[in-house]
XYZ file of C-alpha atoms in Angstrom:
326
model
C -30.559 134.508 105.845
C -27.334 136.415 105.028
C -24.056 135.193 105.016
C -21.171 137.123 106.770
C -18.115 136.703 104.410
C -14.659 135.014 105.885
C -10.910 136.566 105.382
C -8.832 135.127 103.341
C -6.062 132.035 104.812
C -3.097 131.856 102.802
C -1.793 133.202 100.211
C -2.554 130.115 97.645
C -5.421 128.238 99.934
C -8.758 129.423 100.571
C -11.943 128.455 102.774
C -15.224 128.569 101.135
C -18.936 128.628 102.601
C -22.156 129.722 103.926
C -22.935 130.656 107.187
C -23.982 129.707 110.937
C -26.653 131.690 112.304
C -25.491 135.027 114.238
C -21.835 134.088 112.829
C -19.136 137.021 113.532
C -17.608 138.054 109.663
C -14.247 137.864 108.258
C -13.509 139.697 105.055
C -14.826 139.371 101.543
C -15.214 135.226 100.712
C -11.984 134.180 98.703
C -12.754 131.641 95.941
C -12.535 127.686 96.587
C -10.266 127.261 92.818
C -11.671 127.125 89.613
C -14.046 123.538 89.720
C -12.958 121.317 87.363
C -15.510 119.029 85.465
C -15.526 115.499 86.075
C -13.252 114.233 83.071
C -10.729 116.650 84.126
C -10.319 116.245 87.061
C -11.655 112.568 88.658
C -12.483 109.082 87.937
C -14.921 106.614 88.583
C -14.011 103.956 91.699
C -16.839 101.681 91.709
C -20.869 101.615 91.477
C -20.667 101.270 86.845
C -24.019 103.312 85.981
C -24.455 104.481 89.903
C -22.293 107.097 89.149
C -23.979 109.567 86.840
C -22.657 113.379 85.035
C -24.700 116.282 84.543
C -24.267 119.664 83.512
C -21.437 118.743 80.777
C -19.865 117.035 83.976
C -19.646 119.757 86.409
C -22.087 117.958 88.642
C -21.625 114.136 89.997
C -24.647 112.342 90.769
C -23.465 108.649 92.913
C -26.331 106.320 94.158
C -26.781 103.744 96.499
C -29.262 100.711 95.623
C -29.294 97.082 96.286
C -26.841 96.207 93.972
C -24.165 98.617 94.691
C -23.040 101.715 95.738
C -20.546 104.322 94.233
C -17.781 106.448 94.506
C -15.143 108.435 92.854
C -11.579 109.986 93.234
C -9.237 112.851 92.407
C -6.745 111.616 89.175
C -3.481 113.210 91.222
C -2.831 113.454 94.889
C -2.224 116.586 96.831
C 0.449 117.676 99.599
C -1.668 120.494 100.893
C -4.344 122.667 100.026
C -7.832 123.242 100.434
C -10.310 121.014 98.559
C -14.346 121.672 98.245
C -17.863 120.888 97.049
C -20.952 121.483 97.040
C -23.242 118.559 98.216
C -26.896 117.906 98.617
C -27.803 114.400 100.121
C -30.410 111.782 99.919
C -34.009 112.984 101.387
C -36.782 110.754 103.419
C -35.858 107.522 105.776
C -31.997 107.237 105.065
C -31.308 104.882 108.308
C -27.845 103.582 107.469
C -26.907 105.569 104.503
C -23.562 106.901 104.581
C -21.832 109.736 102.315
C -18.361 110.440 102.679
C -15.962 113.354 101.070
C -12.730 112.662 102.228
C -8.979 112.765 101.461
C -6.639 109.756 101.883
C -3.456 107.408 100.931
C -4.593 104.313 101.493
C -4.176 102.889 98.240
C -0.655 103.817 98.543
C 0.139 103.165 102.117
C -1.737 100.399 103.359
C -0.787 100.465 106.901
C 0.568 103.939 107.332
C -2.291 105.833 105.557
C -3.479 109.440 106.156
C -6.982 110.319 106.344
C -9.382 113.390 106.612
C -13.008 112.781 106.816
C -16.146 114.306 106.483
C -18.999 111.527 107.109
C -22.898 112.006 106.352
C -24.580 109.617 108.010
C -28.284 109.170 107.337
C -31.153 108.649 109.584
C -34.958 107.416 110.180
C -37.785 109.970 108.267
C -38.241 112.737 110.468
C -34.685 112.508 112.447
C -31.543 114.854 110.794
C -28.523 113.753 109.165
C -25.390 113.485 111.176
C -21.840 114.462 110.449
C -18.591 113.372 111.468
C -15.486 114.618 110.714
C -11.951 112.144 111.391
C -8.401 112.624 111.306
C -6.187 109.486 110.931
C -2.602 110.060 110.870
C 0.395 107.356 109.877
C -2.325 104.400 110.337
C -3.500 106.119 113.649
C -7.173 104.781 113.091
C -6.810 102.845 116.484
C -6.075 106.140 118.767
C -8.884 108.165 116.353
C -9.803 111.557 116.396
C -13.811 111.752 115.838
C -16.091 114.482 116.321
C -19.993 114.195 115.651
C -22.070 116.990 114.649
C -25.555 118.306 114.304
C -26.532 120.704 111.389
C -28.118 124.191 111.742
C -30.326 123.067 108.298
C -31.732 120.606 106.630
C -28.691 119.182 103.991
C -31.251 117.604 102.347
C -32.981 120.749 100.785
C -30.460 122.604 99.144
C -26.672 122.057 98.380
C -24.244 123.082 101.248
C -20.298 123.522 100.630
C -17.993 120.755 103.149
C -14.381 122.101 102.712
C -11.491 120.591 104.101
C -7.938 123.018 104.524
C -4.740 121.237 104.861
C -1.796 122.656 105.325
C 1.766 121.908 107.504
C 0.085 122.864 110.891
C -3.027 123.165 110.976
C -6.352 121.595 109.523
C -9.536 123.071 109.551
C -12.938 121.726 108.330
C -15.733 123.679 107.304
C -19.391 124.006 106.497
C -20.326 126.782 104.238
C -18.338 129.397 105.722
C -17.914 128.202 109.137
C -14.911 126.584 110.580
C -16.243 123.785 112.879
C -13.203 121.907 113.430
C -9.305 122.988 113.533
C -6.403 120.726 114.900
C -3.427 122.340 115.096
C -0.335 120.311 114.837
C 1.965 119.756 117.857
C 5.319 118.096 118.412
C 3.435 115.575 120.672
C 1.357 114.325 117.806
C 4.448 113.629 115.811
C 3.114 111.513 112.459
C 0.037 110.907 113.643
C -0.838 114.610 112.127
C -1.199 114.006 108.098
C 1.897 114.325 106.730
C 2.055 112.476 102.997
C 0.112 113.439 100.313
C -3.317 112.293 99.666
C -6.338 112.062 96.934
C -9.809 113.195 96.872
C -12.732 110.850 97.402
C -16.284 110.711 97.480
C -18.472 107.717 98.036
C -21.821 106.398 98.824
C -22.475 103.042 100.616
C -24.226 100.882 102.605
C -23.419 101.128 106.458
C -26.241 99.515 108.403
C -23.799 97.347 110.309
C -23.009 100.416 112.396
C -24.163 103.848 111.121
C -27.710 104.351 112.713
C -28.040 103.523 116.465
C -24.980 100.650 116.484
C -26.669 99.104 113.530
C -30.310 98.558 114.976
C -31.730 100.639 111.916
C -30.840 99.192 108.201
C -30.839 100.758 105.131
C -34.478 100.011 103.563
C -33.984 99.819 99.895
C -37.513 100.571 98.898
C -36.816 104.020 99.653
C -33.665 103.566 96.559
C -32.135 104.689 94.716
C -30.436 106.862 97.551
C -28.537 109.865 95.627
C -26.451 111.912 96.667
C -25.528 114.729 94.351
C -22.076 116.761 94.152
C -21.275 119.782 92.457
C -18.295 122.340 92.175
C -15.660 120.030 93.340
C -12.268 122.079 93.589
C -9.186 120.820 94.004
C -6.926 124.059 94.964
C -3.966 122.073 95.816
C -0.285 121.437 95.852
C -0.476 118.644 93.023
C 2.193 115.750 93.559
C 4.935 115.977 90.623
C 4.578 119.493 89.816
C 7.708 122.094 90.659
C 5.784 123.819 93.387
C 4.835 120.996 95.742
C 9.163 120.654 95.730
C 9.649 124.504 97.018
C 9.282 125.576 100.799
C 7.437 127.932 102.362
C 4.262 127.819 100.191
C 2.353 125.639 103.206
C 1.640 126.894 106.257
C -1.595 128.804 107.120
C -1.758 131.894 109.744
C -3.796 131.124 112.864
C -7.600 131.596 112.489
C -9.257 135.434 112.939
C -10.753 136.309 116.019
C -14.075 136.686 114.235
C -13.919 133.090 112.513
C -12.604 131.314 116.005
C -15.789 132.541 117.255
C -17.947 131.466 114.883
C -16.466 127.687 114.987
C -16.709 127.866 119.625
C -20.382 128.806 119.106
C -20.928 125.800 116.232
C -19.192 123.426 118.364
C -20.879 124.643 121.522
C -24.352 124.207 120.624
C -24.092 120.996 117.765
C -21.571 119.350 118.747
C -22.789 115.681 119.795
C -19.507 113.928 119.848
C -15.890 114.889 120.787
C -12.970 112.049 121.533
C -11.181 114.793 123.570
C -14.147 114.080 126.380
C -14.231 110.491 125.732
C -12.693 109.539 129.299
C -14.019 106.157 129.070
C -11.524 105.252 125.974
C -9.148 108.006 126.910
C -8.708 107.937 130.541
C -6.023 110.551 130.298
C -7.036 112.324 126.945
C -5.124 112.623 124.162
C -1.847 114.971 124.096
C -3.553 117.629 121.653
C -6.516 117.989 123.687
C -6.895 120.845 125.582
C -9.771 119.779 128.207
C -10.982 123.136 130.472
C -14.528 124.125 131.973
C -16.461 123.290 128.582
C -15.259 119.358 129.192
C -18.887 119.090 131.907
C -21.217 119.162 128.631
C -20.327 116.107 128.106
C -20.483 112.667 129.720
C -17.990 110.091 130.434
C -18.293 108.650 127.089
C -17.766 111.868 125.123
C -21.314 112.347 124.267
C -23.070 115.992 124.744
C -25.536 116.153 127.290
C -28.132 118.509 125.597
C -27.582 116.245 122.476
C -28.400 112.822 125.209
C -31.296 115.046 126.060
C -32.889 116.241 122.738
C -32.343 112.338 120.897
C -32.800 109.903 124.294
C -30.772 106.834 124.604
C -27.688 106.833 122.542
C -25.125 104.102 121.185
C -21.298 103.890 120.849
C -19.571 102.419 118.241
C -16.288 102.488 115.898
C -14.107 102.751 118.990
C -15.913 105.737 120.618
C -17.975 107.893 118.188
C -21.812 107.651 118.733
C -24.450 106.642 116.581
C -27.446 108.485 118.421
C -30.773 108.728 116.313
C-alpha cells in the first residue's frame, strides 16, 4: 500500500511514519534525526545477555524468558522533542507479554514523575496485539490518561515506526505516519501535563498479573525467548545541559493540518478500544481536558468501544480503568 507523506511540525521536531489506510496527506515526510547506534546513544537497564546488538549496534534486540526480561535507556534526558523507532514484536501466543517505548523521570522524581507511554501488550495465537498509549503528569498516575488501541496490521510481520512529539503544548503520538493521539495542554491541567525533562526507555517484561484479560492468560514460556527487536531509535531532542534547552521559543509546535487531524479522527474512530475521557464509571464528570460530544455513545459506561465489545466478547478492566479485552 502507499503511504501519503505528512507536513512538517516545527521547525527543529519532526513526526515520522507509515500510513493508515485511505489516510488524507500532508507534505513530503520530514526526517525522525539522524539514529544513533546503541553505544552512542543508550545503555543497558537490566536483562545481562537479554539485551542483544546487531548491525554494528544500530539495531537492539531485548528478550523476555524465564529468567528475566530486559530493557534499556537514553544516556541524557530531554526537555522536548520528538523521539522514534522502529519496532517489530514477538510473533505466536504472546498472552501477557508486554513491550513498552516510553519517556519518563522517575528515577529522578520519585513521586512527581512524568511519563509518556506507548504499551504493546501481547495476546493468545490467533488474537492481535494491543496498544496503549499513557500520559502521567507530576505523579498523576492515580487520575490517568489511557487510551487502548487496535492496529490496522499485523506488528508482528514487519517493523512499524511508534513516535512520540513533545513539546510545551501539545503531545502527539504516532504510528507510522499517523497521529492517533494529541493532548493539547490547558490551564486546567496545570502540572499534570509533562513539564520536566525526561529519558528514553524501552523494555520487555513479564505482565501476566494484569496484561491479558485481568491476568486470566499468563505468559507461557515454552513459546521463549519472546524478542522484541528495535531499530532506528532517534532521539531529536532538546538534550538537558546543552545551551539550547536554556533559550525560549524553540518549543512549541503549530496545531495539527487539516489533512493529518483527519487521518488521527478516522484511526481513533474505527480502533480505538479504550478512551478514559468515556470512562463515566471512574470519571463521573470527565476529566477537564476532555471534550465529550456525539462520538461519546460508541462507547459504554466503562469507556470501552462498543464495536470493539462486539468483535472480542466479554471484556475486563484493570489498572484503574483501561481494559484488557482479548
Amino acid at each position: 500500500m502507499a503511504c501519503s507523506p505528512m507536513a512538517f511540525l516545527t521547525v527543529f521536531l519532526a513526526a515520522a511514519g507509515s500510513c493508515l489506510p485511505a489516510a488524507a496527506a500532508g507534505g513530503p515526510l520530514p526526517p525522525a534525526g539522524t539514529p544513533l547506534s546503541f553505544r552512542e546513544g543508550y545503555t543497558q537497564l537490566f536483562g545481562d545477555s537479554n539485551l542483544a546488538l546487531h548491525g554494528d549496534g544500530k539495531r537492539v534486540h531485548i528478550s523476555l524468558d524465564e529468567r528475566t526480561g530486559a530493557g534499556f535507556a537514553s544516556q541524557g534526558a530531554y526537555l522536548h522533542g520528538l523521539f522514534s523507532a522502529r519496532i517489530k514484536l514477538p510473533a505466536d501466543h504472546t498472552a501477557g507479554v508486554v513491550v513498552a517505548f516510553y519517556m519518563s523521570n522517575g528515577d529522578v522524581y520519585e513521586r512527581t514523575h512524568d511519563e509518556l507511554d506507548f504499551e504493546f501488550l501481547g495476546n493468545v495465537r490467533g488474537r492481535e496485539w494491543r496498544v496503549q498509549t499513557n500520559v502521567y503528569g507530576n505523579g498523576s498516575t492515580a487520575a490517568g490518561r489511557e487510551e487502548r488501541y487496535g492496529l490496522w496490521f499485523d506488528p508482528t510481520e514487519d517493523f512499524h515506526r511508534y513516535a512520540i512529539l513533545w513539546s510545551r503544548d501539545r503531545i502527539i503520538f504516532y504510528v507510522d505516519e499517523t497521529p492517533i493521539r494529541e493532548v493539547v495542554r490547558t490551564e486546567s491541567m496545570g502540572a499534570q501535563f509533562p513539564s520536566k525533562p525526561m529519558s528514553l526507555y524501552a523494555t520487555i517484561w513479564d505482565g501476566s498479573s494484569w496484561a491479558t484479560s485481568g491476568g486470566r492468560y499468563k505468559v507461557d514460556y515454552k513459546y521463549a525467548p519472546y524478542v522484541a527487536e528495535f531499530a532506528d531509535l532517534a532521539l531529536r531532542g532538546c538534550a538537558v545541559g546543552r545551551r539550547a534547552c536554556e533559550e525560549p521559543g524553540d518549543a512549541a509546535a503549530p496545531p495539527m493540518s487539516p489533512a493529518r487531524r483527519s487521518a488521527m479522527e478516522a484511526f481513533r474512530a474505527r480502533y480505538m478500544t479504550y478512551g478514559y475521557c468515556y470512562d463515566r464509571l471512574r470519571y463521573p464528570a470527565p476529566l477537564p481536558e476532555c471534550s465529550v460530544g456525539p462520538e461519546a455513545a460508541a462507547f459504554l459506561p466503562s469507556g470501552d468501544a462498543r464495536a470493539a465489545l462486539r468483535r472480542h466478547g466479554r471484556r475486563h478492566r484493570t489498572r484503574g480503568g483501561a481494559d484488557s479485552a482479548l
